[in-house]
Short mmCIF file of C-alpha atoms and ligand atoms in Angstrom, two decimals:
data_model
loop_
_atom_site.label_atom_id
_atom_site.label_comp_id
_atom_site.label_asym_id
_atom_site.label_seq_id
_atom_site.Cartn_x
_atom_site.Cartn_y
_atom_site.Cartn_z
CA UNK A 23 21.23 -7.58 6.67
CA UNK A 24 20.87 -9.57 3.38
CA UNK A 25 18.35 -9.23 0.87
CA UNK A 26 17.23 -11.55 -1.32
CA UNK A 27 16.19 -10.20 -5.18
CA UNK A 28 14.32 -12.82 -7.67
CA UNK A 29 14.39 -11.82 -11.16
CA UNK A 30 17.35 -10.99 -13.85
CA UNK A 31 16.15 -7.84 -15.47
CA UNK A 32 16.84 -4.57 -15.79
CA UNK A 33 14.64 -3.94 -12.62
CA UNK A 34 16.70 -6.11 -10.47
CA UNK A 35 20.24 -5.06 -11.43
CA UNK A 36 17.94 -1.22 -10.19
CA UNK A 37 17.06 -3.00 -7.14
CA UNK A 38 19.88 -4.39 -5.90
CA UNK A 39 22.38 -1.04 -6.64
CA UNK A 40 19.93 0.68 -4.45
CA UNK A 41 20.00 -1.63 -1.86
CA UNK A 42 23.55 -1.55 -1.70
CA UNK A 43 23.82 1.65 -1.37
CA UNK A 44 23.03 1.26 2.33
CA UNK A 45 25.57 0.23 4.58
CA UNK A 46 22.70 -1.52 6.79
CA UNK A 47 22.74 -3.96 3.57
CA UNK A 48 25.77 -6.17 3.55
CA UNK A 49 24.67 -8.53 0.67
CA UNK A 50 22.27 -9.01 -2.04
CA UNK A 51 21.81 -12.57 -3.69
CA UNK A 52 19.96 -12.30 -6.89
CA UNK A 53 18.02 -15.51 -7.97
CA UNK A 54 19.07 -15.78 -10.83
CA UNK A 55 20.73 -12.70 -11.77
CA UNK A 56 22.42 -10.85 -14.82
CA UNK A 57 25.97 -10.00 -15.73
CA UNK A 58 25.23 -6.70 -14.07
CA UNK A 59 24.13 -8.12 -10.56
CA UNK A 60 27.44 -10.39 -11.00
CA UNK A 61 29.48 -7.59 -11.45
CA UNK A 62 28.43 -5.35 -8.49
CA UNK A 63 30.26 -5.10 -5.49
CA UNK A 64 28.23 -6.59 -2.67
CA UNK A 65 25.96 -8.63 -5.17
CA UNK A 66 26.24 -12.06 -5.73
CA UNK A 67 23.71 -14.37 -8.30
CA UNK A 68 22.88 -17.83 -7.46
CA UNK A 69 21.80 -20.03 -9.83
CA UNK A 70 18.53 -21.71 -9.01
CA UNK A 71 15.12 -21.14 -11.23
CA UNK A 72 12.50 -18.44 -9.63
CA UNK A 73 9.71 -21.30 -9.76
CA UNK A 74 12.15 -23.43 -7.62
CA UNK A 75 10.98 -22.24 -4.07
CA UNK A 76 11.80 -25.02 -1.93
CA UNK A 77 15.45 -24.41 -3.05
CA UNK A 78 14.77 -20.87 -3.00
CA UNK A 79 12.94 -20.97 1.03
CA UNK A 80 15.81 -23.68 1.91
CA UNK A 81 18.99 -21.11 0.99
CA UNK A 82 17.20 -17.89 2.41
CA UNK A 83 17.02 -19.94 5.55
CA UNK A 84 20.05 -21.13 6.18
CA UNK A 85 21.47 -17.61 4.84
CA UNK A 86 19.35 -15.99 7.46
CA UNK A 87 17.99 -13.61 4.67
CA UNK A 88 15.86 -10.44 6.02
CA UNK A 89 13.83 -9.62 3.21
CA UNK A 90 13.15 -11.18 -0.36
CA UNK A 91 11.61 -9.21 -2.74
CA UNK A 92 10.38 -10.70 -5.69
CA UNK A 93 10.94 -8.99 -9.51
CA UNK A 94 8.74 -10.76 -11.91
CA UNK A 95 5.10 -11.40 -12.39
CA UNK A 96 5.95 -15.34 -13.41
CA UNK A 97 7.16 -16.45 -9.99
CA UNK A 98 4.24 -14.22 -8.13
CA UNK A 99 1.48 -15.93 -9.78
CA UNK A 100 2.70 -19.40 -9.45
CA UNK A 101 2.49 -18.50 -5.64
CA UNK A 102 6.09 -17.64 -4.06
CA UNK A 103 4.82 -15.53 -1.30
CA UNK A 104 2.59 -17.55 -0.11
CA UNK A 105 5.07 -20.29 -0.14
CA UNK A 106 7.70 -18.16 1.41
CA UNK A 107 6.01 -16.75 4.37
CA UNK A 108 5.01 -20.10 5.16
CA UNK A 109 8.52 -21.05 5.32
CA UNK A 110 8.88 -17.95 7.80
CA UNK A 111 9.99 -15.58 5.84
CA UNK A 112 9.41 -11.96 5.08
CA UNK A 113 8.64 -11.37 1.75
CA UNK A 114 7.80 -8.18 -0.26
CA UNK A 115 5.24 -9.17 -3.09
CA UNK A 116 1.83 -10.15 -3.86
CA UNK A 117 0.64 -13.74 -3.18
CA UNK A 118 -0.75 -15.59 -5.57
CA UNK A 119 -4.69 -14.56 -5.07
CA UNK A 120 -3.62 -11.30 -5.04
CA UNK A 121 -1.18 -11.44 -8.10
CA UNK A 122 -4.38 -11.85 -10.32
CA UNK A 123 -4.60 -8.53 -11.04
CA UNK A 124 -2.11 -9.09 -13.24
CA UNK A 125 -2.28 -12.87 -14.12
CA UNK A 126 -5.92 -12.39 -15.37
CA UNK A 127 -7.29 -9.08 -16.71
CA UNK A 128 -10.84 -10.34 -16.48
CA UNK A 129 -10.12 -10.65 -12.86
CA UNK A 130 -8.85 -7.14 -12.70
CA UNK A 131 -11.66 -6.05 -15.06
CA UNK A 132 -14.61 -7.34 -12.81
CA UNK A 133 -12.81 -6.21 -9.43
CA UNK A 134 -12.62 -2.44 -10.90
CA UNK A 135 -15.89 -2.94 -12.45
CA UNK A 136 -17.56 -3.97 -8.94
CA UNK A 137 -15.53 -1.48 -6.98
CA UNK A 138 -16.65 1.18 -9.18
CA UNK A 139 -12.72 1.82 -10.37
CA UNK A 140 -12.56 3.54 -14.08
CA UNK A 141 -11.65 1.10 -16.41
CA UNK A 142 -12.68 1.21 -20.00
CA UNK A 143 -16.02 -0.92 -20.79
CA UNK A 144 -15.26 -4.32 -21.70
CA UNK A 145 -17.22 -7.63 -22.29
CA UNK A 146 -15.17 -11.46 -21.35
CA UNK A 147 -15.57 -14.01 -23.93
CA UNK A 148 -15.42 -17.72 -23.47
CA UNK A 149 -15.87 -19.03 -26.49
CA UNK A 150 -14.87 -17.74 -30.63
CA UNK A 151 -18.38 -17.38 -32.07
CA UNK A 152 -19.86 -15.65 -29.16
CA UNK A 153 -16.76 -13.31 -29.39
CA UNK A 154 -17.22 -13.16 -33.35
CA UNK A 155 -20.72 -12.61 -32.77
CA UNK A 156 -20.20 -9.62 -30.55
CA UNK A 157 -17.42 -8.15 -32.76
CA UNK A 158 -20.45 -8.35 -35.75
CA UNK A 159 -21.94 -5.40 -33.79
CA UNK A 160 -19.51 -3.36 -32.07
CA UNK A 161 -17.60 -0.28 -33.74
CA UNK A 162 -13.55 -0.10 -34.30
CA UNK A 163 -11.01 1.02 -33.24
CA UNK A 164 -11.37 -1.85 -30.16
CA UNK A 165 -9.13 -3.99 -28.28
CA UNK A 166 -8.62 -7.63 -27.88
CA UNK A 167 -7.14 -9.25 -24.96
CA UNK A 168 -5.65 -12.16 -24.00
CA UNK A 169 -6.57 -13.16 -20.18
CA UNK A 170 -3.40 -15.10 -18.53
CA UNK A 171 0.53 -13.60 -18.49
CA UNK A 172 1.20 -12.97 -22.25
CA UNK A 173 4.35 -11.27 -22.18
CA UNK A 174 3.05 -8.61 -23.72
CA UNK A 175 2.14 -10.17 -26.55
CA UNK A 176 -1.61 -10.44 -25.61
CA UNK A 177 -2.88 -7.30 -26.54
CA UNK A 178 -3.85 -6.22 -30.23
CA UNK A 179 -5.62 -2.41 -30.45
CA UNK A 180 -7.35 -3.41 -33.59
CA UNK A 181 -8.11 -0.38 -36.42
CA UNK A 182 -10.72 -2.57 -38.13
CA UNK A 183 -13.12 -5.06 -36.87
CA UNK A 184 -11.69 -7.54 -39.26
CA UNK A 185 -8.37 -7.07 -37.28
CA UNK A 186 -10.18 -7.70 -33.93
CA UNK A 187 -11.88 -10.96 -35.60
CA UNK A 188 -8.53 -11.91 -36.38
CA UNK A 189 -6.76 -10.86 -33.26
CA UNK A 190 -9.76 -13.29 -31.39
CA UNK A 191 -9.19 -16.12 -33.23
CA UNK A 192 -5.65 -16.21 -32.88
CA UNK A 193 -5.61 -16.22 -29.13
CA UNK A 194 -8.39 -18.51 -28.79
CA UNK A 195 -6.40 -21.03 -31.44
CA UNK A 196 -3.19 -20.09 -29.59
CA UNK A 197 -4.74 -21.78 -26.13
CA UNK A 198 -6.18 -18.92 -24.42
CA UNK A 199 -9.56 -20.10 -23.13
CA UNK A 200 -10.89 -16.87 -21.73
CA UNK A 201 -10.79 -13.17 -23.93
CA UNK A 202 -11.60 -9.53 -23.04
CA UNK A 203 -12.49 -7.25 -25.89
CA UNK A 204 -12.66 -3.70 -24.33
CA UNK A 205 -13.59 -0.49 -25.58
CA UNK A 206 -10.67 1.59 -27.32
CA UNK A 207 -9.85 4.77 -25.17
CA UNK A 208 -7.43 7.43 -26.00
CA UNK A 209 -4.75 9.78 -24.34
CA UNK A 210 -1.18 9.25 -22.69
CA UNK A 211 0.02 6.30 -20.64
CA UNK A 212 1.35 6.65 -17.31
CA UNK A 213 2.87 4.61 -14.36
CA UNK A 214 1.50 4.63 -11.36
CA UNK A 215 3.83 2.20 -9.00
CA UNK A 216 2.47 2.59 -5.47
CA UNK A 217 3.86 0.60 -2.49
CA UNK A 218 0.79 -1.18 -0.48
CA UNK A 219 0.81 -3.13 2.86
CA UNK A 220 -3.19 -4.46 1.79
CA UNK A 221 -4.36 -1.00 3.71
CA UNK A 222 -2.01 1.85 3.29
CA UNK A 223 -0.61 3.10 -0.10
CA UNK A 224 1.48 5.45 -1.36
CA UNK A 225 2.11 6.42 -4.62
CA UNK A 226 5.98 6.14 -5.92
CA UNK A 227 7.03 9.00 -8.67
CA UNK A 228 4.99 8.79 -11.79
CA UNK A 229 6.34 7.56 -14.81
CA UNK A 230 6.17 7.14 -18.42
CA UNK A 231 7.68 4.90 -20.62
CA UNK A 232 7.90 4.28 -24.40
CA UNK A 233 6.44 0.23 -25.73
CA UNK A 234 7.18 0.39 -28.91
CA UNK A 235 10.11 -0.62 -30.88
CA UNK A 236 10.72 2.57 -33.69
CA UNK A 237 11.39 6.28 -32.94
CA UNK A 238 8.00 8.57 -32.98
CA UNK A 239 6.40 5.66 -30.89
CA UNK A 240 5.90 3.48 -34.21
CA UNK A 241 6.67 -0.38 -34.89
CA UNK A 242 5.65 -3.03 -32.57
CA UNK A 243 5.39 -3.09 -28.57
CA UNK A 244 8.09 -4.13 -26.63
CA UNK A 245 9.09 -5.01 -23.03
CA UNK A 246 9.45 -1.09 -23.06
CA UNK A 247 12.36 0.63 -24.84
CA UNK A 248 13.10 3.74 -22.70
CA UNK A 249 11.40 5.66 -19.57
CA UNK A 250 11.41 8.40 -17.36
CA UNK A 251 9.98 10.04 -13.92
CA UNK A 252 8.61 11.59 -12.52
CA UNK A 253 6.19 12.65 -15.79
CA UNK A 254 5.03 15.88 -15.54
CA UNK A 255 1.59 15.35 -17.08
CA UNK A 256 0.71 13.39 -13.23
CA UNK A 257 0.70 17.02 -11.96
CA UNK A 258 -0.05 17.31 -7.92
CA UNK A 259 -3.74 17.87 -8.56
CA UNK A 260 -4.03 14.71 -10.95
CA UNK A 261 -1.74 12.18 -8.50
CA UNK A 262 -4.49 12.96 -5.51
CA UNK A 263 -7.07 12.49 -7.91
CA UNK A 264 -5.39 8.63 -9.05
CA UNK A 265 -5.08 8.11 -5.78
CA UNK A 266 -9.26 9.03 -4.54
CA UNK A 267 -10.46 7.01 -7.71
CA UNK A 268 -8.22 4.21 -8.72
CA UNK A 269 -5.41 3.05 -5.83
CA UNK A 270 -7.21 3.61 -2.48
CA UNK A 271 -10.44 2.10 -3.96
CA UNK A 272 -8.24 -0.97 -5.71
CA UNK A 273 -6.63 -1.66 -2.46
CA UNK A 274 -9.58 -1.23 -0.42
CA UNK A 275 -11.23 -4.01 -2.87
CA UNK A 276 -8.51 -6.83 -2.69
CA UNK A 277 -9.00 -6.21 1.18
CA UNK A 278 -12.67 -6.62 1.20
CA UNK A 279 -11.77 -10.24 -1.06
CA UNK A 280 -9.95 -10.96 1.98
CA UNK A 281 -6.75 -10.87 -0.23
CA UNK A 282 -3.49 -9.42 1.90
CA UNK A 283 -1.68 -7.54 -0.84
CA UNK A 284 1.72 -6.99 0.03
CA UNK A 285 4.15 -5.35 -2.36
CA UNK A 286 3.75 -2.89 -5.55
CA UNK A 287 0.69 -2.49 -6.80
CA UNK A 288 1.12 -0.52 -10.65
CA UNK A 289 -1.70 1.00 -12.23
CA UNK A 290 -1.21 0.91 -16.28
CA UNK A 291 -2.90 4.20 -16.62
CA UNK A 292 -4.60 6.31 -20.37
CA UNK A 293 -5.02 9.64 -18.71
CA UNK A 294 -8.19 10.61 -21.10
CA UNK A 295 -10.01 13.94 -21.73
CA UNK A 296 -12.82 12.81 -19.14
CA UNK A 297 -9.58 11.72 -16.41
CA UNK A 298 -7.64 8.47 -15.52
CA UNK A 299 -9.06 5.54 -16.30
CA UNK A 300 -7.25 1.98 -15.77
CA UNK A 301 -6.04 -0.08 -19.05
CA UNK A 302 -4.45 -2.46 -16.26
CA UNK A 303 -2.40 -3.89 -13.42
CA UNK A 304 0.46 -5.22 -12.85
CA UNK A 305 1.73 -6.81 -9.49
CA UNK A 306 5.19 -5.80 -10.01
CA UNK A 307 7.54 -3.30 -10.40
CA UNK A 308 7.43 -1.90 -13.83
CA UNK A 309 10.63 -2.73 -16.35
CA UNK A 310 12.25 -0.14 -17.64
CA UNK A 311 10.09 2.54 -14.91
CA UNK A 312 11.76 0.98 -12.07
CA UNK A 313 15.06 2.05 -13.43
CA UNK A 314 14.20 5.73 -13.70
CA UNK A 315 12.37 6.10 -10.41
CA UNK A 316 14.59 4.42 -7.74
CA UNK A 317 18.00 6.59 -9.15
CA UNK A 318 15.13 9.52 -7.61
CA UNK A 319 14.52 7.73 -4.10
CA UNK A 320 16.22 9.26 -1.20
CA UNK A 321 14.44 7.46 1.63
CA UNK A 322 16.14 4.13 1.88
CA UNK A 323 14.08 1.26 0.12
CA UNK A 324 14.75 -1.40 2.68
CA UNK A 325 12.92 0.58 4.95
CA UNK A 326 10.08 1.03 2.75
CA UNK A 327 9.93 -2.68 1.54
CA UNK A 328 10.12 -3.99 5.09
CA UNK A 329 7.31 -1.65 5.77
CA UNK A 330 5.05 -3.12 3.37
CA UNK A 331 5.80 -6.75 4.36
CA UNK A 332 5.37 -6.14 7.54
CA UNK A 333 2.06 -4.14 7.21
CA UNK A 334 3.58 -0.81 9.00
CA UNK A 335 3.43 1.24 5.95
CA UNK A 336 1.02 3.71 7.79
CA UNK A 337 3.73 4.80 10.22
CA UNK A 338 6.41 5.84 8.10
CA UNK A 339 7.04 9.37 6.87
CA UNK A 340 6.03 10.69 3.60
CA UNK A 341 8.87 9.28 1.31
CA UNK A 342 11.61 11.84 0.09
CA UNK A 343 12.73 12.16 -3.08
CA UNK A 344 15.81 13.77 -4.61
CA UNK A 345 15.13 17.04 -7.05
CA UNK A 346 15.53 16.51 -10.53
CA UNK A 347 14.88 14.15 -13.20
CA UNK A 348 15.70 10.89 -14.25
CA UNK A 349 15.66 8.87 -17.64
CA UNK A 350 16.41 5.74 -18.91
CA UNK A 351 17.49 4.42 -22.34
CA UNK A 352 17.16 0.63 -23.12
CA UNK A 353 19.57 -1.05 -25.92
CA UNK A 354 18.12 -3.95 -27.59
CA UNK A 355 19.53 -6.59 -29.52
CA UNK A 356 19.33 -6.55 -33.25
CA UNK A 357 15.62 -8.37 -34.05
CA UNK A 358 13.77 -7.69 -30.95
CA UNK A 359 10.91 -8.18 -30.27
CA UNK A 360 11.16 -10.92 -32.48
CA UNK A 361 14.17 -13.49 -32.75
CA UNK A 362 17.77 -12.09 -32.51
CA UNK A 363 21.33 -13.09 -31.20
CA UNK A 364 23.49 -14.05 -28.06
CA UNK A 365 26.41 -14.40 -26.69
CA UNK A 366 27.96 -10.76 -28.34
CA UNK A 367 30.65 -9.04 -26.25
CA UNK A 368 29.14 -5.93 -24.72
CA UNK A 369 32.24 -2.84 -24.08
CA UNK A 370 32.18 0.53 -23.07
CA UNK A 371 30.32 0.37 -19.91
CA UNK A 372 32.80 1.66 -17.92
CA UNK A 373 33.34 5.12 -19.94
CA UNK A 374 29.54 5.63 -19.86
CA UNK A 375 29.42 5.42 -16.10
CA UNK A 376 32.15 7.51 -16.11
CA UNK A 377 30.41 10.49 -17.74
CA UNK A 378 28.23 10.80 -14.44
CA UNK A 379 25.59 7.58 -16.18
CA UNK A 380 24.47 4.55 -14.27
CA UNK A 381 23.94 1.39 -16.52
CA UNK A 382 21.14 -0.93 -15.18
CA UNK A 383 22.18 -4.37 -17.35
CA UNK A 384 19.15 -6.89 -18.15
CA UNK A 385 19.93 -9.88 -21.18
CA UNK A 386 23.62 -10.03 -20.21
CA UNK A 387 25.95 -12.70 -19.02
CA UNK A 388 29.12 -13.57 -17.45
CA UNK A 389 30.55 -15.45 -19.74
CA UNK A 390 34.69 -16.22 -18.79
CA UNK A 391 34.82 -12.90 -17.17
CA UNK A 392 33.31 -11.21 -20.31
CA UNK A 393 30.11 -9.07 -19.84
CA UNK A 394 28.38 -10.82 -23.40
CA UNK A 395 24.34 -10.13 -24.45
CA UNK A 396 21.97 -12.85 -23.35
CA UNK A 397 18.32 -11.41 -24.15
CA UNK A 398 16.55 -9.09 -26.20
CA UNK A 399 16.64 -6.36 -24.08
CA UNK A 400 20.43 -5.82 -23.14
CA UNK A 401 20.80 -2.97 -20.91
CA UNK A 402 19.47 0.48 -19.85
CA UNK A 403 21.31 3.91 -19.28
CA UNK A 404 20.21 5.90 -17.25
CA UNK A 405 21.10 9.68 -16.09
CA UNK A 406 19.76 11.79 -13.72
CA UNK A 407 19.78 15.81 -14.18
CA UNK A 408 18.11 19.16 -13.46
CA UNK A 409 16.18 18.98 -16.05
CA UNK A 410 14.82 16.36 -18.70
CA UNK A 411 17.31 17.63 -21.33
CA UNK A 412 20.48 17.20 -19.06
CA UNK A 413 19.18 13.98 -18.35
CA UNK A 414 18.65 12.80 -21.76
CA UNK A 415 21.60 14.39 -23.12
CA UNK A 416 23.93 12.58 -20.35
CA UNK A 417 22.22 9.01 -20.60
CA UNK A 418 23.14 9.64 -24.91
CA UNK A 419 26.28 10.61 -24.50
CA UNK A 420 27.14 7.15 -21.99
CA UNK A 421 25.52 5.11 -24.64
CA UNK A 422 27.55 6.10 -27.17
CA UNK A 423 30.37 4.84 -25.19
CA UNK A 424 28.67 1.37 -25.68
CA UNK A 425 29.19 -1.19 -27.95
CA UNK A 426 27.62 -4.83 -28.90
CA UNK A 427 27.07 -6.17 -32.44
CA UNK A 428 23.67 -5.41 -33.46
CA UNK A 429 22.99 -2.86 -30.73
CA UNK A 430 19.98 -1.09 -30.94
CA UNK A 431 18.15 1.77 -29.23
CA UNK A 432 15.89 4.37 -29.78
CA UNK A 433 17.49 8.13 -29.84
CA UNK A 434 14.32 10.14 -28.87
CA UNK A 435 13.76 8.81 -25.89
CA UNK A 436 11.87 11.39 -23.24
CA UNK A 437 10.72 13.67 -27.11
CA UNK A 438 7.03 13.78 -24.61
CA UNK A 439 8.38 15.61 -22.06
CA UNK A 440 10.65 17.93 -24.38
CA UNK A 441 9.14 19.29 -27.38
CA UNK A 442 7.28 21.53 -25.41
CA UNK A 443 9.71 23.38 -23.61
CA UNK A 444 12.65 23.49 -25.73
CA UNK A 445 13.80 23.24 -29.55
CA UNK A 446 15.73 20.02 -28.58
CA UNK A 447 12.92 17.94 -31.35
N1 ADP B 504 -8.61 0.16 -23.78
C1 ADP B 504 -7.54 0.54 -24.45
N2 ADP B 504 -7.59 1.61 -25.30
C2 ADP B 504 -6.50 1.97 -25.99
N3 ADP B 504 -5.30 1.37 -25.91
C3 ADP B 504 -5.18 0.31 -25.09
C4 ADP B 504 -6.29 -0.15 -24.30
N4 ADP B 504 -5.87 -1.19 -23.58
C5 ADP B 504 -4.58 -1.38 -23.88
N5 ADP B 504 -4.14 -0.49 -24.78
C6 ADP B 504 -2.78 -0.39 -25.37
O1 ADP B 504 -2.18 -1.66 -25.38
C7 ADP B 504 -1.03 -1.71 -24.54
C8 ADP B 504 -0.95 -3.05 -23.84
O2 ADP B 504 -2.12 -3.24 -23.06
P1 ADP B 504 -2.04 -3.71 -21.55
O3 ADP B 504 -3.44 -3.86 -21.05
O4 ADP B 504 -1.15 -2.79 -20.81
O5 ADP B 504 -1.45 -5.17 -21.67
P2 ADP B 504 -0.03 -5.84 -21.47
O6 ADP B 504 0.87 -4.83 -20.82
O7 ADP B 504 -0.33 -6.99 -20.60
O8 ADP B 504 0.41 -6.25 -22.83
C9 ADP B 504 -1.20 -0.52 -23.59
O9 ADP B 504 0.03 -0.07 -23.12
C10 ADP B 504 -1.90 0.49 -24.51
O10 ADP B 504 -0.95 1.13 -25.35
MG1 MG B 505 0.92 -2.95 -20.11
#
């Protein structure tokens, strides 16, 4: 069968390896692809935009394409799905009513509010004075955000409430029409992807990944600079509990909206003293957690992806993982998150997969046969082990095989999940 994959990150180049790695899979066609997606046997990248469905729908037709699963949140809220199965054809992904749990956090906000899901308390904002006026009153630390797809940029957890003043008036003077300010919570952050047909859902391995640009977790948030799964803080115990209080209720709600949610529904989770509570959704799969969980997956994901889009989820069995550990490193170009450079040769990749390594690539291009950088975040190594330090001492040792000008990447990637057990920090 072929599969279609929409997207050119890290996530896809994760996707379509595991596809492949079925013999049931003949080809993958990524829309629009990465170096790495060019480069891998089986894989092919086309070269159409992801908000171009009728060119999309018309070439997974005539292709005779089984399944399309969609990578990013941009083409899911402009409505692909629903323009896709339309067309006929199966798709695994939200549509576009359903992919404003991510598109609009006061949309998420009052559906967990309503359906009783912990979230922390928040009030929406329409207008700057009312917001200003509010701020007057409330206490700091608090958090401003940005409703509509951001990029991550929307979110400011503001120490003072002059910072949350300013943090308001930026997005409102940026073009955002409609702001959330929500109480400040603390505690770690976990992943939650589960797979959902709109009834069913099961949880994929938890994971945990690391926003923010400088070693220690310091400097500004990213796209996500490193992950792993599954976490061991989601212990048994906790993952039921997640799945009473925040997935089964979530996906019960969208149903009762009458919304068919196909596809992965991720919880953005701060697992506080009190329990989980939900800082928000995305409609996705998660970028760099994607990378470290599917390397885990022994039960083929075609099966599981044609389960969801075909609402059948309920019959299949529990899904099988492989023992052990994954983790996965992300190398940046020089600058990011802000502006930085393109177009520099990338080497080495070869000798890191050698060492037993899998590199995921993500801002890359095929440039004359060369593998060159072509976004902020470049590429992701990730190993697999026994235990976290194996892992993380195998996905090193491949990156220092790798080269670009201006390469960048954090070296204590997975310190969570080791500086209790060992004297590795
Ligand atoms: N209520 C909150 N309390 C504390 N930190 C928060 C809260 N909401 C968000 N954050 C922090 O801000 C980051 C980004 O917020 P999030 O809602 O995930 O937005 P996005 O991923 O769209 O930028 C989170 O990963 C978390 O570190
Ligand atoms: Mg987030």
């Amino acid at each position: 069968m072929k599969v279609l994959v929409v997207g050119n990150g890290g996530r896809e180049h994760a996707l379509a390896w595991k596809l492949l790695q079925r013999e049931r899979i003949r080809q993958v066609i990524c829309i629009p692809g990465n170096g790495g997606t060019a480069t891998t046997k089986g894989c092919q990248n086309l070269p159409l935009r992801v908000d171009d469905f009728e060119g999309i729908a018309r070439f997974a037709l005539v292709q005779n394409v089984s399944l399309v699963i969609v990578g990013p949140e941009l083409p899911l809220s402009l409505g692909i799905t629903d323009y896709l199965q339309h067309e006929g054809l199966t798709v695994f992904g939200p549509s576009k009513e359903g992919s404003q749990i991510e598109a609009s956090k006061c949309w998420a906000k009052t559906l967990m509010q309503s359906a009783g899901i912990p979230t922390p308390g928040f009030e929406v904002f329409t207008n700057l004075s009312a917001a200003i006026a509010y701020l007057e009153t409330a206490v700091a630390p608090i958090v401003v955000k940005a409703d509509g797809l951001a990029a991550g940029k929307g979110v400011t957890v503001a120490a003072t409430l002059e910072e949350a003043k300013t943090a308001v008036e930026t997005l409102f003077h940026n073009g955002f029409s409609t702001v959330v300010i929500e109480e400040c919570v603390t505690g770690q952050e976990v992943s939650i992807l589960a797979l959902t047909d709109g009834v069913s859902v099961r949880p994929l391995l938890p994971a945990q990944d690391h926003k923010r640009i400088g070693e220690g977790d310091t400097g500004e948030n990213t796209g996500g600079m490193g992950a792993y799964a599954p976490a061991p803080l989601v212990t048994p115990a906790l993952m039921e509990r997640i799945e009473k209080e925040i997935l089964k209720p979530t996906v019960n709600a969208l149903r009762q909206r009458g919304i068919d949610y196909r596809g992965i529904l991720y919880a953005g989770l701060m697992i506080t003293p009190q329990g989980p509570t939900v800082l928000e959704f995305n409609c996705r799969f998660g970028d760099p957690e994607t990378q470290a969980i599917l390397p885990l997956l022994e039960t083929p994901l075609e099966e599981l992806l044609l389960a969801c889009s075909q609402k059948r989820l309920e019959q299949l069995p529990e899904i099988a993982w492989k023992p052990g550990v994954a983790v996965c490193v992300v190398a940046a170009a020089q600058g990011y998150p802000g502006t930085y450079q393109k177009g520099q040769v990338i080497t080495g990749i070869e000798q890191a997969e050698e060492l037993g390594a899998k590199v995921f690539c993500a801002g890359t291009q095929l440039k004359q046969q060369q593998l060159v950088t072509n976004g902020g975040r470049v590429l992701n190594v990730t190993a697999t082990g026994e235990t976290f330090e194996e892992a993380i001492a195998t996905a090193y040792a491949a990156m220092d095989c790798i080269q670009f000008e201006g390469m960048y990447y954090r070296k204590d990637i997975g310190h969570r999940v080791v500086s209790t057990t060992s004297s590795l920090d």
